[in-house]
mmCIF file of C-alpha atoms and ligand atoms in Angstrom:
data_model
loop_
_atom_site.group_PDB
_atom_site.id
_atom_site.type_symbol
_atom_site.label_atom_id
_atom_site.label_comp_id
_atom_site.label_asym_id
_atom_site.label_seq_id
_atom_site.Cartn_x
_atom_site.Cartn_y
_atom_site.Cartn_z
ATOM 1 C CA MET A 1 17.355 60.156 -55.333
ATOM 2 C CA THR A 2 19.642 63.827 -55.595
ATOM 3 C CA THR A 3 18.280 66.363 -57.099
ATOM 4 C CA GLU A 4 19.972 67.032 -60.677
ATOM 5 C CA LYS A 5 21.552 70.503 -60.654
ATOM 6 C CA ILE A 6 21.721 72.726 -63.810
ATOM 7 C CA LEU A 7 23.406 75.588 -64.779
ATOM 8 C CA VAL A 8 21.962 77.788 -67.600
ATOM 9 C CA THR A 9 24.391 80.107 -69.382
ATOM 10 C CA GLY A 10 22.701 83.078 -71.224
ATOM 11 C CA ALA A 11 19.877 83.149 -68.986
ATOM 12 C CA THR A 12 18.513 86.214 -69.782
ATOM 13 C CA GLY A 13 18.051 85.301 -73.836
ATOM 14 C CA LYS A 14 15.335 84.074 -75.904
ATOM 15 C CA ILE A 15 16.229 80.711 -75.204
ATOM 16 C CA GLY A 16 17.081 80.826 -71.027
ATOM 17 C CA ARG A 17 14.128 83.025 -70.122
ATOM 18 C CA GLU A 18 12.137 80.167 -71.523
ATOM 19 C CA LEU A 19 14.504 77.524 -70.463
ATOM 20 C CA VAL A 20 14.819 78.550 -66.362
ATOM 21 C CA PRO A 21 11.211 78.187 -65.703
ATOM 22 C CA ARG A 22 10.550 74.558 -67.473
ATOM 23 C CA LEU A 23 13.421 73.130 -65.663
ATOM 24 C CA LEU A 24 12.226 74.469 -62.481
ATOM 25 C CA ALA A 25 8.720 72.908 -63.298
ATOM 26 C CA ALA A 26 10.091 69.473 -63.880
ATOM 27 C CA GLY A 27 11.451 69.340 -60.528
ATOM 28 C CA VAL A 28 15.387 69.889 -60.737
ATOM 29 C CA GLU A 29 17.304 72.585 -59.328
ATOM 30 C CA VAL A 30 18.409 75.400 -61.705
ATOM 31 C CA LYS A 31 21.207 78.650 -61.589
ATOM 32 C CA ALA A 32 20.762 81.387 -64.029
ATOM 33 C CA GLY A 33 24.308 82.775 -65.366
ATOM 34 C CA THR A 34 23.819 86.108 -67.003
ATOM 35 C CA ARG A 35 26.493 89.602 -67.055
ATOM 36 C CA ASN A 36 24.229 91.469 -65.194
ATOM 37 C CA PRO A 37 22.618 89.214 -62.071
ATOM 38 C CA ASP A 38 20.275 92.031 -61.307
ATOM 39 C CA ARG A 39 18.732 92.035 -64.620
ATOM 40 C CA GLY A 40 18.474 88.164 -64.063
ATOM 41 C CA ARG A 41 16.529 88.396 -60.411
ATOM 42 C CA SER A 42 14.123 90.702 -61.738
ATOM 43 C CA LEU A 43 13.383 87.950 -64.193
ATOM 44 C CA PHE A 44 13.319 84.538 -62.656
ATOM 45 C CA PRO A 45 11.497 83.316 -59.439
ATOM 46 C CA SER A 46 13.612 83.551 -55.937
ATOM 47 C CA GLY A 47 13.829 79.688 -56.417
ATOM 48 C CA VAL A 48 16.419 80.574 -59.063
ATOM 49 C CA GLU A 49 19.679 81.535 -58.182
ATOM 50 C CA VAL A 50 21.253 83.909 -60.455
ATOM 51 C CA VAL A 51 25.263 84.160 -60.916
ATOM 52 C CA GLU A 52 27.191 86.346 -62.522
ATOM 53 C CA LEU A 53 28.822 84.456 -65.719
ATOM 54 C CA ASN A 54 31.102 86.340 -68.354
ATOM 55 C CA TYR A 55 32.661 84.161 -70.603
ATOM 56 C CA ASN A 56 35.621 86.395 -70.878
ATOM 57 C CA ARG A 57 36.093 86.738 -66.893
ATOM 58 C CA THR A 58 37.595 83.371 -65.687
ATOM 59 C CA GLU A 59 36.949 84.567 -61.981
ATOM 60 C CA THR A 60 33.110 84.186 -62.537
ATOM 61 C CA TYR A 61 33.454 80.438 -63.924
ATOM 62 C CA ASP A 62 33.998 78.957 -60.485
ATOM 63 C CA ALA A 63 30.456 80.275 -58.539
ATOM 64 C CA ALA A 64 28.128 78.819 -61.584
ATOM 65 C CA LEU A 65 29.974 75.599 -62.545
ATOM 66 C CA THR A 66 31.433 74.072 -59.075
ATOM 67 C CA TRP A 67 27.545 73.139 -58.008
ATOM 68 C CA ALA A 68 26.684 71.888 -61.531
ATOM 69 C CA ASP A 69 25.625 68.400 -62.527
ATOM 70 C CA ARG A 70 24.868 69.886 -66.462
ATOM 71 C CA VAL A 71 25.013 72.855 -68.278
ATOM 72 C CA PHE A 72 23.336 74.607 -70.980
ATOM 73 C CA LEU A 73 25.905 76.564 -72.923
ATOM 74 C CA MET A 74 24.575 79.262 -74.756
ATOM 75 C CA PRO A 75 26.930 81.151 -77.325
ATOM 76 C CA PRO A 76 26.988 84.704 -77.604
ATOM 77 C CA PRO A 77 24.789 85.966 -80.273
ATOM 78 C CA PHE A 78 26.268 86.220 -83.747
ATOM 79 C CA SER A 79 29.877 86.429 -82.135
ATOM 80 C CA PRO A 80 32.346 85.713 -84.684
ATOM 81 C CA ASP A 81 34.605 85.091 -81.648
ATOM 82 C CA ALA A 82 32.288 82.633 -80.320
ATOM 83 C CA HIS A 83 35.117 80.103 -80.229
ATOM 84 C CA ALA A 84 37.482 82.101 -78.698
ATOM 85 C CA SER A 85 34.942 83.451 -75.970
ATOM 86 C CA ILE A 86 33.468 79.936 -75.128
ATOM 87 C CA VAL A 87 36.041 77.388 -75.036
ATOM 88 C CA PRO A 88 37.487 78.504 -72.136
ATOM 89 C CA PHE A 89 34.505 78.243 -70.300
ATOM 90 C CA LEU A 90 33.681 74.633 -71.930
ATOM 91 C CA ASP A 91 37.052 73.364 -70.886
ATOM 92 C CA TRP A 92 36.447 74.548 -67.241
ATOM 93 C CA ALA A 93 32.902 73.185 -67.155
ATOM 94 C CA VAL A 94 34.388 69.635 -68.430
ATOM 95 C CA SER A 95 36.855 69.623 -65.715
ATOM 96 C CA THR A 96 34.551 69.909 -62.886
ATOM 97 C CA ARG A 97 31.558 67.309 -62.080
ATOM 98 C CA VAL A 98 29.776 68.441 -64.815
ATOM 99 C CA ARG A 99 28.569 65.185 -66.444
ATOM 100 C CA HIS A 100 26.559 66.668 -69.221
ATOM 101 C CA VAL A 101 26.683 69.969 -71.666
ATOM 102 C CA VAL A 102 23.870 70.928 -73.879
ATOM 103 C CA LEU A 103 25.160 72.932 -76.249
ATOM 104 C CA LEU A 104 22.943 75.798 -78.596
ATOM 105 C CA THR A 105 24.265 76.445 -81.972
ATOM 106 C CA GLY A 106 22.302 77.101 -85.009
ATOM 107 C CA MET A 107 21.147 74.534 -88.348
ATOM 108 C CA ALA A 108 23.225 73.872 -91.128
ATOM 109 C CA VAL A 109 26.691 74.647 -89.336
ATOM 110 C CA THR A 110 28.240 71.816 -90.318
ATOM 111 C CA ASP A 111 28.414 73.353 -93.634
ATOM 112 C CA PHE A 112 31.140 74.823 -93.066
ATOM 113 C CA ASP A 113 33.859 73.074 -90.615
ATOM 114 C CA GLU A 114 35.256 76.410 -89.709
ATOM 115 C CA LEU A 115 32.260 78.437 -88.586
ATOM 116 C CA PRO A 116 32.867 79.824 -85.109
ATOM 117 C CA LEU A 117 29.843 77.696 -83.608
ATOM 118 C CA ARG A 118 31.129 74.351 -85.417
ATOM 119 C CA ARG A 119 34.531 74.555 -83.946
ATOM 120 C CA VAL A 120 32.610 75.094 -80.626
ATOM 121 C CA GLU A 121 30.731 71.644 -81.374
ATOM 122 C CA ARG A 122 33.970 70.080 -82.670
ATOM 123 C CA HIS A 123 35.437 70.665 -79.559
ATOM 124 C CA LEU A 124 32.772 69.466 -77.159
ATOM 125 C CA GLU A 125 32.703 66.400 -79.363
ATOM 126 C CA ASP A 126 36.273 65.896 -78.543
ATOM 127 C CA GLN A 127 35.874 65.795 -74.674
ATOM 128 C CA ASP A 128 34.947 62.776 -72.311
ATOM 129 C CA THR A 129 31.853 64.682 -70.883
ATOM 130 C CA GLU A 130 28.640 64.007 -72.525
ATOM 131 C CA HIS A 131 27.237 65.984 -74.356
ATOM 132 C CA THR A 132 23.689 67.252 -77.018
ATOM 133 C CA ILE A 133 24.032 69.873 -79.576
ATOM 134 C CA LEU A 134 20.447 71.493 -80.264
ATOM 135 C CA ARG A 135 20.709 73.101 -83.929
ATOM 136 C CA PRO A 136 17.854 75.204 -84.094
ATOM 137 C CA ASN A 137 16.590 77.580 -87.735
ATOM 138 C CA LEU A 138 15.831 81.079 -87.340
ATOM 139 C CA TYR A 139 13.332 82.011 -84.680
ATOM 140 C CA MET A 140 9.822 83.423 -85.244
ATOM 141 C CA GLN A 141 10.859 85.610 -82.207
ATOM 142 C CA ASN A 142 12.882 87.691 -84.640
ATOM 143 C CA PHE A 143 9.670 89.076 -85.975
ATOM 144 C CA HIS A 144 8.398 89.752 -82.353
ATOM 145 C CA PRO A 145 10.308 90.923 -80.027
ATOM 146 C CA GLY A 146 13.570 90.602 -82.498
ATOM 147 C CA PHE A 147 14.808 92.855 -85.023
ATOM 148 C CA ILE A 148 12.476 92.189 -87.921
ATOM 149 C CA SER A 149 9.226 93.751 -85.499
ATOM 150 C CA ARG A 150 11.508 96.943 -85.215
ATOM 151 C CA GLN A 151 11.847 97.270 -89.196
ATOM 152 C CA ILE A 152 8.045 96.845 -89.683
ATOM 153 C CA ARG A 153 6.895 99.002 -86.691
ATOM 154 C CA GLU A 154 9.670 101.910 -88.193
ATOM 155 C CA ASP A 155 9.280 101.198 -92.020
ATOM 156 C CA GLY A 156 6.270 99.119 -92.336
ATOM 157 C CA ARG A 157 7.753 97.047 -94.107
ATOM 158 C CA ILE A 158 10.367 93.798 -93.885
ATOM 159 C CA ARG A 159 13.672 94.095 -95.845
ATOM 160 C CA LEU A 160 15.992 91.338 -95.579
ATOM 161 C CA PRO A 161 18.794 89.717 -98.285
ATOM 162 C CA ALA A 162 16.775 86.540 -98.234
ATOM 163 C CA GLY A 163 15.752 86.311 -102.037
ATOM 164 C CA GLN A 164 13.217 83.396 -102.988
ATOM 165 C CA GLY A 165 14.742 80.949 -99.649
ATOM 166 C CA LYS A 166 12.707 79.080 -97.977
ATOM 167 C CA VAL A 167 13.200 79.103 -94.128
ATOM 168 C CA SER A 168 11.456 76.778 -91.428
ATOM 169 C CA LEU A 169 11.194 79.110 -88.471
ATOM 170 C CA VAL A 170 11.021 77.291 -85.095
ATOM 171 C CA ASP A 171 9.583 79.007 -82.173
ATOM 172 C CA VAL A 172 12.412 79.689 -79.213
ATOM 173 C CA ARG A 173 9.211 77.806 -76.790
ATOM 174 C CA ASP A 174 9.875 75.118 -78.937
ATOM 175 C CA VAL A 175 13.705 74.772 -78.730
ATOM 176 C CA ALA A 176 13.460 75.727 -75.100
ATOM 177 C CA ALA A 177 10.962 73.184 -74.160
ATOM 178 C CA VAL A 178 13.716 70.294 -76.124
ATOM 179 C CA ALA A 179 16.487 71.737 -74.416
ATOM 180 C CA SER A 180 14.592 71.060 -71.228
ATOM 181 C CA ARG A 181 13.943 67.286 -72.333
ATOM 182 C CA ALA A 182 17.501 66.935 -73.236
ATOM 183 C CA LEU A 183 18.983 68.794 -69.798
ATOM 184 C CA THR A 184 16.361 66.433 -67.464
ATOM 185 C CA SER A 185 17.157 62.592 -69.279
ATOM 186 C CA ASP A 186 20.119 61.031 -70.179
ATOM 187 C CA ASP A 187 18.114 59.807 -73.555
ATOM 188 C CA HIS A 188 19.711 62.344 -75.932
ATOM 189 C CA PHE A 189 23.478 62.064 -75.068
ATOM 190 C CA GLY A 190 25.624 61.937 -78.083
ATOM 191 C CA ARG A 191 22.910 63.519 -80.172
ATOM 192 C CA ALA A 192 22.832 66.310 -82.825
ATOM 193 C CA LEU A 193 19.364 67.908 -83.195
ATOM 194 C CA THR A 194 18.294 70.236 -85.864
ATOM 195 C CA LEU A 195 15.533 72.238 -84.519
ATOM 196 C CA THR A 196 13.053 73.401 -87.253
ATOM 197 C CA GLY A 197 9.569 74.433 -87.405
ATOM 198 C CA PRO A 198 6.661 72.432 -89.290
ATOM 199 C CA GLU A 199 6.339 74.507 -92.311
ATOM 200 C CA SER A 200 8.832 76.207 -94.694
ATOM 201 C CA LEU A 201 8.152 79.857 -95.826
ATOM 202 C CA THR A 202 9.686 81.738 -98.719
ATOM 203 C CA LEU A 203 10.190 85.620 -96.507
ATOM 204 C CA GLU A 204 7.585 86.952 -99.046
ATOM 205 C CA GLU A 205 5.271 84.074 -97.312
ATOM 206 C CA ALA A 206 6.113 84.789 -93.918
ATOM 207 C CA ALA A 207 5.513 88.759 -94.497
ATOM 208 C CA GLU A 208 1.712 87.777 -95.943
ATOM 209 C CA VAL A 209 1.040 85.759 -92.521
ATOM 210 C CA VAL A 210 2.334 88.541 -90.444
ATOM 211 C CA SER A 211 -0.151 91.427 -92.670
ATOM 212 C CA GLU A 212 -3.063 88.744 -92.358
ATOM 213 C CA ALA A 213 -2.539 88.603 -88.662
ATOM 214 C CA ALA A 214 -1.531 92.435 -88.171
ATOM 215 C CA GLY A 215 -4.975 93.154 -90.778
ATOM 216 C CA ARG A 216 -2.443 95.498 -92.563
ATOM 217 C CA SER A 217 -0.061 94.879 -95.646
ATOM 218 C CA ILE A 218 3.320 94.670 -94.679
ATOM 219 C CA PRO A 219 5.317 93.815 -97.739
ATOM 220 C CA PHE A 220 8.810 91.850 -98.308
ATOM 221 C CA GLU A 221 11.456 93.531 -100.112
ATOM 222 C CA SER A 222 14.370 91.195 -101.081
ATOM 223 C CA VAL A 223 17.788 93.736 -100.531
ATOM 224 C CA GLY A 224 21.313 92.971 -101.200
ATOM 225 C CA ASP A 225 23.527 92.491 -98.892
ATOM 226 C CA GLU A 226 25.303 96.654 -98.902
ATOM 227 C CA ASP A 227 21.810 97.638 -98.259
ATOM 228 C CA PHE A 228 21.434 95.221 -95.674
ATOM 229 C CA ARG A 229 24.586 96.292 -93.900
ATOM 230 C CA GLY A 230 23.349 99.580 -94.207
ATOM 231 C CA ILE A 231 20.144 98.944 -92.382
ATOM 232 C CA LEU A 232 21.835 96.797 -89.500
ATOM 233 C CA SER A 233 24.607 99.334 -88.990
ATOM 234 C CA ARG A 234 22.006 102.006 -88.722
ATOM 235 C CA SER A 235 20.236 99.940 -86.025
ATOM 236 C CA GLY A 236 23.071 99.793 -83.849
ATOM 237 C CA TRP A 237 24.571 96.429 -85.015
ATOM 238 C CA GLY A 238 28.597 96.107 -85.001
ATOM 239 C CA PRO A 239 30.609 95.234 -88.418
ATOM 240 C CA ALA A 240 30.920 91.791 -87.315
ATOM 241 C CA GLU A 241 27.724 90.709 -86.292
ATOM 242 C CA ILE A 242 26.411 92.129 -89.456
ATOM 243 C CA GLU A 243 28.821 89.640 -91.283
ATOM 244 C CA ALA A 244 27.432 86.568 -89.286
ATOM 245 C CA ILE A 245 23.904 87.923 -89.860
ATOM 246 C CA LEU A 246 24.753 87.995 -93.564
ATOM 247 C CA GLY A 247 26.087 84.433 -93.623
ATOM 248 C CA LEU A 248 22.740 83.318 -92.247
ATOM 249 C CA PHE A 249 20.612 84.833 -94.783
ATOM 250 C CA GLY A 250 23.332 83.880 -97.709
ATOM 251 C CA SER A 251 22.470 80.207 -96.115
ATOM 252 C CA ILE A 252 18.359 80.825 -96.584
ATOM 253 C CA ARG A 253 19.160 82.242 -100.104
ATOM 254 C CA GLU A 254 20.771 79.447 -101.134
ATOM 255 C CA GLY A 255 18.187 76.963 -99.248
ATOM 256 C CA GLY A 256 20.195 75.760 -96.531
ATOM 257 C CA ARG A 257 17.623 76.764 -93.819
ATOM 258 C CA ALA A 258 14.452 75.291 -96.074
ATOM 259 C CA ALA A 259 14.418 71.565 -94.825
ATOM 260 C CA ILE A 260 11.698 70.112 -92.169
ATOM 261 C CA HIS A 261 13.466 68.103 -89.397
ATOM 262 C CA PRO A 262 11.111 65.924 -87.516
ATOM 263 C CA GLU A 263 13.644 65.860 -84.268
ATOM 264 C CA GLY A 264 11.738 68.207 -82.032
ATOM 265 C CA GLU A 265 8.213 66.675 -82.890
ATOM 266 C CA GLU A 266 9.136 63.309 -82.181
ATOM 267 C CA ILE A 267 11.304 64.597 -79.015
ATOM 268 C CA LEU A 268 7.942 66.777 -77.632
ATOM 269 C CA GLU A 269 5.617 64.123 -79.008
ATOM 270 C CA ARG A 270 3.038 66.856 -80.205
ATOM 271 C CA GLU A 271 3.285 69.392 -83.081
ATOM 272 C CA LEU A 272 5.406 72.210 -83.006
ATOM 273 C CA ARG A 273 4.220 76.183 -83.112
ATOM 274 C CA ASN A 274 3.772 76.859 -86.825
ATOM 275 C CA PHE A 275 3.924 80.775 -87.844
ATOM 276 C CA ARG A 276 0.148 81.513 -88.465
ATOM 277 C CA SER A 277 -0.618 80.778 -85.018
ATOM 278 C CA PHE A 278 2.613 82.754 -83.564
ATOM 279 C CA ALA A 279 1.408 85.417 -85.892
ATOM 280 C CA ARG A 280 -1.942 85.746 -84.350
ATOM 281 C CA GLU A 281 -0.967 85.679 -80.825
ATOM 282 C CA HIS A 282 1.556 88.358 -81.800
ATOM 283 C CA ALA A 283 -0.790 90.469 -84.139
ATOM 284 C CA ARG A 284 -0.848 93.569 -82.479
ATOM 285 C CA SER A 285 2.802 93.948 -81.382
ATOM 286 C CA TRP A 286 3.238 95.436 -84.935
ATOM 287 C CA ASP A 287 0.642 98.122 -84.378
HETATM 288 N N1 LIG B 1 18.566 84.170 -83.042
HETATM 289 C C1 LIG B 1 17.780 83.689 -83.831
HETATM 290 O O1 LIG B 1 17.211 82.990 -84.869
HETATM 291 C C2 LIG B 1 18.859 81.945 -83.835
HETATM 292 C C3 LIG B 1 18.442 81.174 -84.144
HETATM 293 C C4 LIG B 1 19.275 79.642 -84.210
HETATM 294 C C5 LIG B 1 20.682 80.035 -83.193
HETATM 295 N N2 LIG B 1 20.648 80.872 -82.739
HETATM 296 C C6 LIG B 1 22.277 81.186 -82.143
HETATM 297 O O2 LIG B 1 21.695 81.619 -80.628
HETATM 298 C C7 LIG B 1 23.085 81.901 -79.957
HETATM 299 C C8 LIG B 1 22.316 82.921 -79.292
HETATM 300 O O3 LIG B 1 21.275 84.129 -80.155
HETATM 301 P P1 LIG B 1 20.099 84.709 -79.318
HETATM 302 O O4 LIG B 1 19.489 85.595 -80.641
HETATM 303 O O5 LIG B 1 19.218 83.598 -78.640
HETATM 304 O O6 LIG B 1 20.708 85.772 -78.323
HETATM 305 P P2 LIG B 1 20.222 86.308 -76.967
HETATM 306 O O7 LIG B 1 18.580 85.891 -77.307
HETATM 307 O O8 LIG B 1 20.830 87.872 -77.084
HETATM 308 O O9 LIG B 1 20.928 85.455 -75.862
HETATM 309 C C9 LIG B 1 22.114 85.625 -76.265
HETATM 310 C C10 LIG B 1 22.702 85.367 -74.666
HETATM 311 O O10 LIG B 1 24.159 85.270 -74.314
HETATM 312 C C11 LIG B 1 24.436 85.806 -73.593
HETATM 313 N N3 LIG B 1 25.935 86.118 -73.579
HETATM 314 C C12 LIG B 1 26.455 87.230 -74.238
HETATM 315 N N4 LIG B 1 27.696 87.231 -74.363
HETATM 316 C C13 LIG B 1 27.951 86.686 -73.090
HETATM 317 C C14 LIG B 1 29.481 86.426 -72.229
HETATM 318 N N5 LIG B 1 30.417 87.007 -72.855
HETATM 319 N N6 LIG B 1 29.036 85.940 -71.475
HETATM 320 C C15 LIG B 1 28.236 85.246 -70.872
HETATM 321 N N7 LIG B 1 27.160 85.422 -71.420
HETATM 322 C C16 LIG B 1 26.742 86.055 -72.454
HETATM 323 C C17 LIG B 1 23.392 86.588 -72.972
HETATM 324 O O11 LIG B 1 23.582 87.178 -71.455
HETATM 325 P P3 LIG B 1 23.690 88.258 -70.952
HETATM 326 O O12 LIG B 1 23.451 89.324 -71.331
HETATM 327 O O13 LIG B 1 22.737 88.183 -69.569
HETATM 328 O O14 LIG B 1 24.856 88.161 -70.150
HETATM 329 C C18 LIG B 1 22.431 86.597 -73.279
HETATM 330 O O15 LIG B 1 21.458 85.835 -72.560
HETATM 331 C C19 LIG B 1 23.493 82.539 -81.383
HETATM 332 O O16 LIG B 1 25.154 81.776 -81.091
HETATM 333 C C20 LIG B 1 23.236 82.242 -82.386
HETATM 334 O O17 LIG B 1 23.780 81.590 -83.670
HETATM 335 C C21 LIG B 1 19.914 82.062 -83.077
#
């Protein structure tokens, strides 16, 4: 039996960094694609070949793809241009020996057929190549090391336009574990898996969990879109990304991110990580 060869795009990102070691442990050959190979080499063991890959530079495609049987495809974060930047790479991939693409998008993308990530999904669904789509909810890791942790450390509180909407936060380690299973078997061809954590919390409840773990009060304040634009803009986010993040929080406010889905637990055959244990694990990061 030949060893499967898997290209992980976005390898330095939240999911990629968890996924690469899991695939190695599963016994497959892994290439890690990143715009910054030097940084990539510092993150992974020597058994991983790190290649330059930039969706906007077609000259980087061949070195990453000619070798691969399967691809984990990570769109750029919160990008309104996700469709335009990733489709040329996807088309290139399906024209090579790649036989399976695992695409990561997001929960509830099917609510709007013209969302960039939904358009990427539809493009993939139209190809002859086998595919699996992973649609995770908001990551717990936004609380650490992501942008919410910065708010907590700098401002002592959490300010998001989430209202009283509930969200079934998911841990990236569980998303990466499901991605690894999908990439190392043929069992999930043609499936779209919504990946959530095991409970649904308002952001106020999430802030209480963080406060309890940190041993001090870290209050939640629901802010309006205009205030949130200012908060993100002062943190260095660009206007287009800000609008994409506002769309995400609008979906939380309207209840579109509250459901709990069983797929992750079914595939991993274990309970998924909950937010309380995540907060305890990272309690000192909010000091
Ligand atoms: N954050 C969340 O809570 C969440 C939840 C559900 C779904 N998602 C979705 O997940 C996707 C990624 O978000 P994230 O927060 O996980 O981001 P992330 O951790 O920053 O990872 C994004 C990766 O994309 C790569 N990338 C960016 N531009 C690229 C380009 N032009 N060519 C090749 N690679 C490029 C980056 O790799 P290099 O810098 O190494 O090139 C980076 O590793 C987004 O589509 C988002 O909607 C995010």
